[in-house]
Short mmCIF file of C-alpha atoms and ligand atoms in Angstrom, two decimals:
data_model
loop_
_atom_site.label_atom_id
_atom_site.label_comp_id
_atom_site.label_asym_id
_atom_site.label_seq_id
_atom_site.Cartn_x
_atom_site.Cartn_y
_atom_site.Cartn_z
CA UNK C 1 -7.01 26.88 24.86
CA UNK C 2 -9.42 24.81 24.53
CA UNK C 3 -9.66 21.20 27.26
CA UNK C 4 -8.37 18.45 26.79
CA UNK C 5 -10.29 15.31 26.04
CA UNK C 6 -8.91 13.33 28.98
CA UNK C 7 -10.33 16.12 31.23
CA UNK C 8 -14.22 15.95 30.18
CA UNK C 9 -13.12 18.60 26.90
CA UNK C 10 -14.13 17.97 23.25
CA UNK C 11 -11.77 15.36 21.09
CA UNK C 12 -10.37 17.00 18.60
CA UNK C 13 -11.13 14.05 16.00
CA UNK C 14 -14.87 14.01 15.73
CA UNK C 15 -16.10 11.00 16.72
CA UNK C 16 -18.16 10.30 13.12
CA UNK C 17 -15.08 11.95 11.38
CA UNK C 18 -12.73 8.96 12.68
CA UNK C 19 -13.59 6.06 10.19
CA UNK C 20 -10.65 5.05 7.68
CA UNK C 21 -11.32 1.45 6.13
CA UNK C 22 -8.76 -0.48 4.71
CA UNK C 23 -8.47 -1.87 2.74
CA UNK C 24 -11.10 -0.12 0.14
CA UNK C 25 -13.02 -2.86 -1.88
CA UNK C 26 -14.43 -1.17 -4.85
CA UNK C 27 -17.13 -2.69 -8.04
CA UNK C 28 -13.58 -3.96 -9.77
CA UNK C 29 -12.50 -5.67 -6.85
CA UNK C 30 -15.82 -7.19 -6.71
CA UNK C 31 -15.75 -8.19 -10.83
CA UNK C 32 -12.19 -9.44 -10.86
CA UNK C 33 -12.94 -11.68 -8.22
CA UNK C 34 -16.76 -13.07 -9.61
CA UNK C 35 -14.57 -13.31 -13.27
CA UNK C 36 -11.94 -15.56 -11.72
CA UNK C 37 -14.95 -17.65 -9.88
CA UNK C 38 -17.62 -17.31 -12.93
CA UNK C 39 -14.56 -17.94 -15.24
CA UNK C 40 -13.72 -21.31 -13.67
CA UNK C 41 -9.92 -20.63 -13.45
CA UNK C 42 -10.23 -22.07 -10.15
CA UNK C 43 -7.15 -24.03 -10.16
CA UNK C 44 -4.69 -23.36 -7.65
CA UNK C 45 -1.58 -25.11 -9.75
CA UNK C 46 0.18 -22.46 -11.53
CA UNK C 47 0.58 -23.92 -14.95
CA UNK C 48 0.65 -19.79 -15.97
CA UNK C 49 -2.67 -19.73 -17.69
CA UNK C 50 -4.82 -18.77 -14.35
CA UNK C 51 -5.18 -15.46 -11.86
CA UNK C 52 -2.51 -16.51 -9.77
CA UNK C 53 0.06 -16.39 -12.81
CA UNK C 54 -1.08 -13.39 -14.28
CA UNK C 55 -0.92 -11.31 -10.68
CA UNK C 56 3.10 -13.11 -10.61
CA UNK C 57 3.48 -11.04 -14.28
CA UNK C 58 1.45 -7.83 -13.31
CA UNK C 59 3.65 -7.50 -9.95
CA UNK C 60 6.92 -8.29 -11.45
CA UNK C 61 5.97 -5.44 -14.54
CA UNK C 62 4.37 -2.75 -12.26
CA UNK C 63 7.50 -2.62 -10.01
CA UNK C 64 9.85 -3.90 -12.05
CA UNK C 65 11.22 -7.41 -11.33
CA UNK C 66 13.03 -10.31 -13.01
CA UNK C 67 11.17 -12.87 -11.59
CA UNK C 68 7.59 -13.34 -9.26
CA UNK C 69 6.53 -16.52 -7.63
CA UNK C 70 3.10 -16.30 -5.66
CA UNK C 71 3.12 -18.08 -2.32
CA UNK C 72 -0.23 -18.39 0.44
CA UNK C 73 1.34 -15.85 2.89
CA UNK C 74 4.47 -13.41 3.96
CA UNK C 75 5.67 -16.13 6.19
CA UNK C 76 5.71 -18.85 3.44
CA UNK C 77 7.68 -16.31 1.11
CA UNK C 78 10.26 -16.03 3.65
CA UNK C 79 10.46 -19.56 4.34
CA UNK C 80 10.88 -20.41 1.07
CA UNK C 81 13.06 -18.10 -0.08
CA UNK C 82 15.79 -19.75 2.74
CA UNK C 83 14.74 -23.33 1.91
CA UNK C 84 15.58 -22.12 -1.80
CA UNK C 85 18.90 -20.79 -0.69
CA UNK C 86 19.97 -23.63 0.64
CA UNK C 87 19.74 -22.63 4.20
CA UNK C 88 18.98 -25.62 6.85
CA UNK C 89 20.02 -27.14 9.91
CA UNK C 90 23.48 -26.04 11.78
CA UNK C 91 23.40 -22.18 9.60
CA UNK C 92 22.32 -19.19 11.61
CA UNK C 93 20.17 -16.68 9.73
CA UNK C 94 20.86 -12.84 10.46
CA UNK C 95 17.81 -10.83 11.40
CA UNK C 96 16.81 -7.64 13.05
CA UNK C 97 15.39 -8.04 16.79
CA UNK C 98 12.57 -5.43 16.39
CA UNK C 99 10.33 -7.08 13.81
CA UNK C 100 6.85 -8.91 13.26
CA UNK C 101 7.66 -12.30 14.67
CA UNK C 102 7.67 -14.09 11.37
CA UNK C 103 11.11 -12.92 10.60
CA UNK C 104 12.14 -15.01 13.06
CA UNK C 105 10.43 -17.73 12.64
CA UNK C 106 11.02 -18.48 9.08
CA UNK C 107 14.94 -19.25 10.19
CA UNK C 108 13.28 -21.70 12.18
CA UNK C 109 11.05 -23.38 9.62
CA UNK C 110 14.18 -24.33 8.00
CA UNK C 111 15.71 -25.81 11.13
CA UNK C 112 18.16 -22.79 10.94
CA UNK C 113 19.15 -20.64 14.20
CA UNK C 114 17.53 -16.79 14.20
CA UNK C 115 20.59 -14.87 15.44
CA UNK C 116 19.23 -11.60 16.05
CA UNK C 117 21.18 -7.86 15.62
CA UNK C 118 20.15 -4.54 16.76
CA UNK C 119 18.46 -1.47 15.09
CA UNK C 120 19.37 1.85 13.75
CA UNK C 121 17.14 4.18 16.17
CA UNK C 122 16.05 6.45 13.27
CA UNK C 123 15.26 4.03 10.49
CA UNK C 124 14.17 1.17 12.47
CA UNK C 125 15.87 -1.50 10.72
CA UNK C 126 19.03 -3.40 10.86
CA UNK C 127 22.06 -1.39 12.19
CA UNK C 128 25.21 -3.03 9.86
CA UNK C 129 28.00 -2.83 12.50
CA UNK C 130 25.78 -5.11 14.85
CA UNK C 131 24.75 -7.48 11.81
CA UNK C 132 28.69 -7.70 11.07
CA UNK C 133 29.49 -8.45 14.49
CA UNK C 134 27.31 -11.33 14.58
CA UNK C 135 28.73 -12.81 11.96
CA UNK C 136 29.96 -16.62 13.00
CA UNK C 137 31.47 -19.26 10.34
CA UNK C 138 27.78 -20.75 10.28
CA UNK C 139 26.37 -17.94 9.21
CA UNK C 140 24.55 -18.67 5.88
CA UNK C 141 21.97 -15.48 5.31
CA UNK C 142 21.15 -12.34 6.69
CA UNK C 143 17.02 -10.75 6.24
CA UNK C 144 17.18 -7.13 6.19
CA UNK C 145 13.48 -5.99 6.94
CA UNK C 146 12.04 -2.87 4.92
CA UNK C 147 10.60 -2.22 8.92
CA UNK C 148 7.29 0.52 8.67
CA UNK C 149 7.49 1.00 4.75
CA UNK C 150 11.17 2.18 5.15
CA UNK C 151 14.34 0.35 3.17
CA UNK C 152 17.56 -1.05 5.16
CA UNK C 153 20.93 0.38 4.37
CA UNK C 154 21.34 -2.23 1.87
CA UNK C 155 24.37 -0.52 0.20
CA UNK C 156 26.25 -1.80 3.38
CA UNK C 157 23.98 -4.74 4.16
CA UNK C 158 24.96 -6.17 0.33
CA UNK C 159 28.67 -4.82 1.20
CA UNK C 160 28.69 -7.26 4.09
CA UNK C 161 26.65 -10.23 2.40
CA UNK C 162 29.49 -10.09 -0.21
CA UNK C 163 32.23 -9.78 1.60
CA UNK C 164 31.26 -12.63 3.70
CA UNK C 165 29.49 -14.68 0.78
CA UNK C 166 26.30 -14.55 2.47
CA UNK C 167 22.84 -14.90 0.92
CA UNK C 168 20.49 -11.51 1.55
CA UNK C 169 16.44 -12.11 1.59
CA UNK C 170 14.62 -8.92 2.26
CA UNK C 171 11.35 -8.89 4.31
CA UNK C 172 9.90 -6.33 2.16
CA UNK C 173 6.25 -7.70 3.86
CA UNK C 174 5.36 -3.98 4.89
CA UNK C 175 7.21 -1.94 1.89
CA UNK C 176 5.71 -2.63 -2.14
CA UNK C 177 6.86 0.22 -3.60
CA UNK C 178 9.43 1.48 -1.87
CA UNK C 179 12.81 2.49 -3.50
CA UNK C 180 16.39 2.64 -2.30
CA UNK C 181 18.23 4.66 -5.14
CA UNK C 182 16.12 4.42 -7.70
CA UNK C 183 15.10 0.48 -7.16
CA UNK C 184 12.10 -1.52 -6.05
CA UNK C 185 12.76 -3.00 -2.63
CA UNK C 186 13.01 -6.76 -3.11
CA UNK C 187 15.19 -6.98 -5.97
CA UNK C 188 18.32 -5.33 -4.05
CA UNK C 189 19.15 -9.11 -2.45
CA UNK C 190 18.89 -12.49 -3.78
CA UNK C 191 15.30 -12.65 -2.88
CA UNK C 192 12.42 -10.47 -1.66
CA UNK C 193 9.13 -11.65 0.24
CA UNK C 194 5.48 -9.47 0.32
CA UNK C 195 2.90 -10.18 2.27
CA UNK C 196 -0.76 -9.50 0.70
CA UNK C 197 -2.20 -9.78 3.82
CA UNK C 198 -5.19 -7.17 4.46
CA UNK C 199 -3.72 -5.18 6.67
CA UNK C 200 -0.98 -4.34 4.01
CA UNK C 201 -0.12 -1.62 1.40
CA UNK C 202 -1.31 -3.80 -1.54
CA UNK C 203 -3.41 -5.99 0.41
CA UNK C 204 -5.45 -9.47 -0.73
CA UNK C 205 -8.97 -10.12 0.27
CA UNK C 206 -7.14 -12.29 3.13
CA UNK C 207 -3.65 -14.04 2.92
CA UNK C 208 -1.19 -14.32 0.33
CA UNK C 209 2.60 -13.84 -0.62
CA UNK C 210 4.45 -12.74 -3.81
CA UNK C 211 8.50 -14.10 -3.92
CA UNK C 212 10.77 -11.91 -6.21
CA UNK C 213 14.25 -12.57 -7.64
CA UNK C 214 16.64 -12.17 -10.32
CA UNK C 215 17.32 -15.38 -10.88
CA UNK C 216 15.80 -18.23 -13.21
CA UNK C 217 17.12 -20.89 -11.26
CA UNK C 218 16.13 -19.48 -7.64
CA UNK C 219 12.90 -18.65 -9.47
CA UNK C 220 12.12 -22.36 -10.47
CA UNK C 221 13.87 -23.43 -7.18
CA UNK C 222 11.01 -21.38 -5.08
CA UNK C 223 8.06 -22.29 -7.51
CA UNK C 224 8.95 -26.23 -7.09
CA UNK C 225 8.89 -25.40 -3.00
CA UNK C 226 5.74 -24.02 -2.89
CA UNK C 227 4.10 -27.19 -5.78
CA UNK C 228 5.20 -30.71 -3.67
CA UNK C 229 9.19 -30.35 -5.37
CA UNK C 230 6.52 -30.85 -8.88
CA UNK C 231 7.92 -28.46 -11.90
CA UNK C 232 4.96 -26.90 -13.71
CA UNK C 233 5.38 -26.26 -17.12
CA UNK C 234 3.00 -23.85 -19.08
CA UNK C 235 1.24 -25.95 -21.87
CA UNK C 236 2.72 -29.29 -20.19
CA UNK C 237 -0.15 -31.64 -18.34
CA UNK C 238 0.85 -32.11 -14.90
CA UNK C 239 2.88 -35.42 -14.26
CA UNK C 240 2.80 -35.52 -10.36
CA UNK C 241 6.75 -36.31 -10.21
CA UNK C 242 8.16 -34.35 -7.33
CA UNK C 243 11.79 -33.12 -7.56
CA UNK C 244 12.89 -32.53 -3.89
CA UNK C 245 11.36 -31.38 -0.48
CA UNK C 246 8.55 -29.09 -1.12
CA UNK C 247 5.38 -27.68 0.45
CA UNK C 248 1.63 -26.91 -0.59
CA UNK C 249 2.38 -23.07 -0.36
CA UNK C 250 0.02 -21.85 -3.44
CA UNK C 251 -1.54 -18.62 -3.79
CA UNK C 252 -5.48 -18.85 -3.93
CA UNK C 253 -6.96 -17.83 -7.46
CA UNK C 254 -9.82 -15.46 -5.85
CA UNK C 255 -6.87 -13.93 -3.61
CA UNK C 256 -4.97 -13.10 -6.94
CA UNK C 257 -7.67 -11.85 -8.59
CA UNK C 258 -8.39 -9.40 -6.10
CA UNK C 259 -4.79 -8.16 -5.69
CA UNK C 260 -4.45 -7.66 -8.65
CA UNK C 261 -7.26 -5.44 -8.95
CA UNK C 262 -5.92 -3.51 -6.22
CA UNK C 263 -2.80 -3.39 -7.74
CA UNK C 264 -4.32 -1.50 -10.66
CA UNK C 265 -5.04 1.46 -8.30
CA UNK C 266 -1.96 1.55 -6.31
CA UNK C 267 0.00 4.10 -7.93
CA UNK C 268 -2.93 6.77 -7.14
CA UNK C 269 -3.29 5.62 -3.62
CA UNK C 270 0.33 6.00 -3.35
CA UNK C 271 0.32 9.18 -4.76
CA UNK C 272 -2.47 10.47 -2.04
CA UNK C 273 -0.43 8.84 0.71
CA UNK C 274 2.63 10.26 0.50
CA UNK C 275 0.52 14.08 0.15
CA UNK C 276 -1.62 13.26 3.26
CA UNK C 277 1.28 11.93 5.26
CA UNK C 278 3.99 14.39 4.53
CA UNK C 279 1.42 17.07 4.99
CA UNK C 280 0.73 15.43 8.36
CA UNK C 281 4.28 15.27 9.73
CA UNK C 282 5.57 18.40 8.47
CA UNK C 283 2.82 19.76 11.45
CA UNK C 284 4.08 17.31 14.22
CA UNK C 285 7.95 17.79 13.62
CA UNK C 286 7.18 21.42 14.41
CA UNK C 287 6.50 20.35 18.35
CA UNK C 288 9.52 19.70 20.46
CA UNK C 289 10.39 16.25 21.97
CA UNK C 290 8.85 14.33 19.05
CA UNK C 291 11.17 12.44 16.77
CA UNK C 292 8.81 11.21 13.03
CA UNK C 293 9.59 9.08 10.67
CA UNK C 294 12.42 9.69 7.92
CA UNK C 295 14.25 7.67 5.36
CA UNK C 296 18.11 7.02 4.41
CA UNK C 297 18.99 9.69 1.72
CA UNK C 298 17.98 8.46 -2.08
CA UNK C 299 15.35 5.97 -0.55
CA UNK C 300 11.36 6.53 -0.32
CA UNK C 301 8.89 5.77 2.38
CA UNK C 302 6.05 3.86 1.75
CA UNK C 303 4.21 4.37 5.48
CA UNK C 304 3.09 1.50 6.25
CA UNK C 305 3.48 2.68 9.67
CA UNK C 306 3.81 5.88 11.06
CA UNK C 307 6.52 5.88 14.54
CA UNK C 308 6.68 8.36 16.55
CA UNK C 309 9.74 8.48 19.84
CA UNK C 310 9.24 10.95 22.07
CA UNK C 311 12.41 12.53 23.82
CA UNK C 312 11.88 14.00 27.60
CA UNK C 313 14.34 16.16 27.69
CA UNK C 314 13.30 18.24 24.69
CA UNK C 315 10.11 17.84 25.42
CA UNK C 316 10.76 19.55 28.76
CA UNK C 317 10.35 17.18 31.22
CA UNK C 318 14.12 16.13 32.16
CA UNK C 319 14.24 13.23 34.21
CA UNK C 320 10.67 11.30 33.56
CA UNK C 321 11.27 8.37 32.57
CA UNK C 322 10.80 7.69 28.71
CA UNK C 323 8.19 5.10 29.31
CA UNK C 324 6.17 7.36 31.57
CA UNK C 325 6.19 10.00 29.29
CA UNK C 326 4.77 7.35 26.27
CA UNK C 327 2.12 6.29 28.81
CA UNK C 328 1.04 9.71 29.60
CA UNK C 329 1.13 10.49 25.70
CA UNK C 330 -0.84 7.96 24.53
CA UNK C 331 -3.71 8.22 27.10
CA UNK C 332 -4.33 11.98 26.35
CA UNK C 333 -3.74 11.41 22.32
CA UNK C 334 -6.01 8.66 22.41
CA UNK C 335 -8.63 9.98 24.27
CA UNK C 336 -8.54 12.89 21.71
CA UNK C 337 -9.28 10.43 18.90
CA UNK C 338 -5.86 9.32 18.01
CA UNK C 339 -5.47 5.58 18.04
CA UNK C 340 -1.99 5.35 19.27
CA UNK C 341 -0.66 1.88 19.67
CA UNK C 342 2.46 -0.02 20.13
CA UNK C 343 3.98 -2.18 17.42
CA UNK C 344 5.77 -4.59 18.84
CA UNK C 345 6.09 -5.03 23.00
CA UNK C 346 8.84 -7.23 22.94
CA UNK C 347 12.35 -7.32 21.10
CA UNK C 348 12.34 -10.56 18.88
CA UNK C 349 14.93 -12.00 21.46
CA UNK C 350 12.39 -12.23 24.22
CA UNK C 351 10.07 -14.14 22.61
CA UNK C 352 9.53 -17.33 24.67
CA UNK C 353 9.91 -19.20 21.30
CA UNK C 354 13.63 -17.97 21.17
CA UNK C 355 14.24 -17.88 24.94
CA UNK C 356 13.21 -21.28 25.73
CA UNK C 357 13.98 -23.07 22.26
CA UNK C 358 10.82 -24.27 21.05
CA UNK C 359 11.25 -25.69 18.26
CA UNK C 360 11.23 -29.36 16.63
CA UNK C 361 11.58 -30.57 20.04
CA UNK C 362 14.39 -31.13 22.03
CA UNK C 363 15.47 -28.08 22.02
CA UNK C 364 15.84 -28.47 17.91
CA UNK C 365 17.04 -26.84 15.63
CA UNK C 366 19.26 -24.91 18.51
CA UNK C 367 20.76 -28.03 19.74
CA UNK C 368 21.73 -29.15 16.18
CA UNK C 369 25.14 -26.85 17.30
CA UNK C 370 24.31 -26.68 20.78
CA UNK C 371 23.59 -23.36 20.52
CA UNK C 372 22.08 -21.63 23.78
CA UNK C 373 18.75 -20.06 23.35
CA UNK C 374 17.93 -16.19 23.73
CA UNK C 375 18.39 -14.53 27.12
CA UNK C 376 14.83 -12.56 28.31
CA UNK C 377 15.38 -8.69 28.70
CA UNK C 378 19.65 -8.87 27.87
CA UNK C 379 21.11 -6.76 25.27
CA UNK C 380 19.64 -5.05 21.71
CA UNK C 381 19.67 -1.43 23.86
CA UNK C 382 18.57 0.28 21.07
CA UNK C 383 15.39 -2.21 20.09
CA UNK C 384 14.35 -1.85 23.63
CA UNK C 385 14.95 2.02 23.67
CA UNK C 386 12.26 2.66 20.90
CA UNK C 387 9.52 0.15 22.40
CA UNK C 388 10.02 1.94 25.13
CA UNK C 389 9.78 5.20 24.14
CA UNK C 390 7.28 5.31 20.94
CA UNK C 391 3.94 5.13 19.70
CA UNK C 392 2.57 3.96 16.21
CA UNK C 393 -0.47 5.26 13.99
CA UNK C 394 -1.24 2.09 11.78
CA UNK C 395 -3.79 1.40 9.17
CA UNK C 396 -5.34 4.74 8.88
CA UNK C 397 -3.18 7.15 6.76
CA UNK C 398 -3.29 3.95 4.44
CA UNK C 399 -6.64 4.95 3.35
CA UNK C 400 -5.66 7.10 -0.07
CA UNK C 401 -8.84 9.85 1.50
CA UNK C 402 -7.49 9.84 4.89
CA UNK C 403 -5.83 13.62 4.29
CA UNK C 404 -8.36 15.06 6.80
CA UNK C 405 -8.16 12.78 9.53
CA UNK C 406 -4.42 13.08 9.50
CA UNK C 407 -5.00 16.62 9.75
CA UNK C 408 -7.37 16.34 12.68
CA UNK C 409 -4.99 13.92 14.22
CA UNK C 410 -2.56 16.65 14.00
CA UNK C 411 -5.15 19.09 15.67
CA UNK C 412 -4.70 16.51 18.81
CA UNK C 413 -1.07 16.38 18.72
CA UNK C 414 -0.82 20.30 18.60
CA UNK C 415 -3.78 20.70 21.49
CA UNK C 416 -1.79 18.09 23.87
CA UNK C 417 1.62 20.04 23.35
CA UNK C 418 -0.09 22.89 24.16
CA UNK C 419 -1.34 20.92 27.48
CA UNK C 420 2.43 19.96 28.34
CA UNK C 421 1.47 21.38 31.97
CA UNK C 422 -0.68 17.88 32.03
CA UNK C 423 1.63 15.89 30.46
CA UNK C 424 4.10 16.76 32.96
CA UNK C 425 1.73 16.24 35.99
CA UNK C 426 0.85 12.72 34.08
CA UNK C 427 4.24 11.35 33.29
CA UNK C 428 5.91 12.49 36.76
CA UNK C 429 3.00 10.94 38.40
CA UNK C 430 4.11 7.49 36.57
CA UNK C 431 7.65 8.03 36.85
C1 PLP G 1 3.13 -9.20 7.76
C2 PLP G 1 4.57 -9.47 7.89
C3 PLP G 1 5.12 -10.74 7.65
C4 PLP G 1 4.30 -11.96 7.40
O1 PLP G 1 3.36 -11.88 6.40
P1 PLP G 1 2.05 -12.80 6.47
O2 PLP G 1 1.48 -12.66 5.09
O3 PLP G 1 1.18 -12.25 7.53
O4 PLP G 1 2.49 -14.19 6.75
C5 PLP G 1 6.50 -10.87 7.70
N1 PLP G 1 7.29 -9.84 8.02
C6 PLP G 1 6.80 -8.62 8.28
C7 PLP G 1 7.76 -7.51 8.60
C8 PLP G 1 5.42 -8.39 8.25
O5 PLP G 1 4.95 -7.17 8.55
#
């Protein structure tokens, strides 16, 4: 049995073995974007003869929606997708407390209140009983997030939305491409947001956003958001009249061009992924105490992020605290080469955005109802149960030619289980 790492042994990911860029720029990348520049289709304004409107057709074809507005970020999608809604001041917004912190925020760019509901502990993402309790007569939407690359339990998210006439937008920021029986996450609510930022699955040589929906209207409702309220008409010179409320939220025509080069070669990628990654945690959920990443029955995965919670008790070690296990974890895996991290230290709720109500000022747009701001470490036990207890591989496996690494990174895993001796003496040390 060879030493561990942590102990002066050999890592058991080489250290010139344990580059995986992402995202991979290749010559087309590089053409698409000197065409769009050398071409002179510069203009940001999508009058649908330019990159930006031609990525809004590719994405809607490749994955099959009604639909596609381009937008500068994730964020922006979100945002606009509730100001399109109809969601503003006095409505509370349903979303899920463990999240990137844009979810919540977008509530708030709309003067709306974030009410946030707890997780499922196996999926990661919004557990329906909690959203339905939450439910209040100002409630006006509810954003499932596709959390890790994994899809909600919309067939009871929609269930609920209906029954209580709410609007649905799904964060899909971290999940192009995944399905939930049969469809394209993103056209199972009224709207869906993606973010093209770089650390993505279909990423954008920086920041952008694609909006999808079924619907004309919402469609035209989200493009005049994101254009100053102006409607843009294909083959109709721009008259500078502005409709309503709306934002400079256009997508970049370089950005668009690049995406959509990328978006040529995501099928393979995606094909390589799911090999390498199933290949990788068919190994680990061979060693006790380790709980990896599924999906709900008739969805697919996209792993954008690999979880891992780790469970004492099986693992042996009854008692230690789940934390102190986690900390003991990730110092011997990473010191074998596996960049363990956490995603996410806080629940949503404890941001001091949503604890202290810093908003508009004043308190706003909480005290449009008088509503009481979050309270700091109180409720969501199951959100704080699986920060507390698991680790996350990001970025990596994302590389389509990552297969060996994974399987080195397995190598660790298997080596420190067979070290659980050291664990032990770690974890009880921190308990
Ligand atoms: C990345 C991300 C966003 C925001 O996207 P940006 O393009 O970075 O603004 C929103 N929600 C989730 C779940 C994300 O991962």
């Amino acid at each position: 049995m060879s030493r561990l790492a942590a102990l002066g042994g050999t890592a058991a990911v080489p250290k010139d073995q344990r580059r995986a860029p992402w995202p991979l720029v290749e010559d087309e990348d590089r053409k698409a974007v000197l065409s769009a520049l050398d071409g002179a289709r510069l203009v940001s304004d999508t009058d649908g003869t330019n990159p930006v409107s031609e990525l809004e057709q590719q994405w809607a074809d490749h994955f099959g929606f009604a639909h596609c507005v381009a937008v500068s970020n994730g964020t922006a999608a979100l945002s606009l997708a509730l100001s399109a809604l109809g969601v503003g001041p006095g409505d509370e917004v349903i979303v899920p407390a463990l999240s990137f912190i844009a979810t919540g925020l977008a509530p708030v760019h709309q003067m709306a209140v974030p009410v946030f509901a707890d997780i499922d502990p196996v999926t990661y993402n919004l557990d329906p009983e909690d959203v339905e309790r939450r439910i209040t007569p100002r409630t006006r939407a509810i954003v499932p997030v596709h959390l890790h690359g994994a899809p909600a339990d919309m067939d009871r998210i929609a269930e609920i939305a209906r029954r209580h006439g709410l609007a649905v937008v799904e964060d899909a920021a971290q999940a192009p491409g995944a399905t939930h029986r049969g469809r394209p996450v993103g056209s199972l609510g009224d709207a869906g947001a993606f973010s093209l930022q770089v650390s993505k699955n279909v990423p954008t040589c920086g920041e952008g956003g694609l909006l999808v929906t079924g619907d004309a209207e919402l469609a035209a409702a989200m493009r005049r958001g994101r254009q100053f309220g102006e409607v843009m008409d294909p083959g109709r010179e721009r008259d500078y009249v502005s409709h309503g409320l709306g934002w400079n939220h256009k997508m970049n025509a370089l950005q668009a061009a690049f995406t959509s080069a990328q978006l040529a070669r995501f099928d393979d990628y995606e094909r390589r992924r799911q090999q390498n990654v199933a290949a990788f945690l068919a190994r680990l959920a061979e060693l006790p105490g380790i709980q990896v990443p599924t999906a709900l029955p008739d969805t697919t995965h996209v792993w954008h992020i690999l979880r891992f919670r780790f469970d004492p008790a099986a693992f042996g070690l009854d008692g230690v605290a789940p934390r102190a296990l986690r900390t003991a974890l990730r110092r011997l895996l990473r010191a074998e080469g596996v960049p363990m991290s956490q995603y996410q230290l806080l629940p949503l709720p404890d941001q001091t955005v949503f604890v202290d109500r810093l908003g508009f000022g004043a308190g706003h747009p909480w005290a449009v109802t008088g509503a009481p701001g979050t309270v700091r470490g109180e409720g969501y036990p199951v959100t704080r149960a699986v920060i507390e207890d698991s680790l996350t591989i990001q970025k990596r496996h994302l590389n389509p030619d990552s297969g060996p690494l994974l399987a080195r990174y397995a190598d660790a895993f298997e080596k420190v289980w067979a070290h659980r001796d050291m664990v032990a003496t770690l974890a009880g040390a921190a308990s």
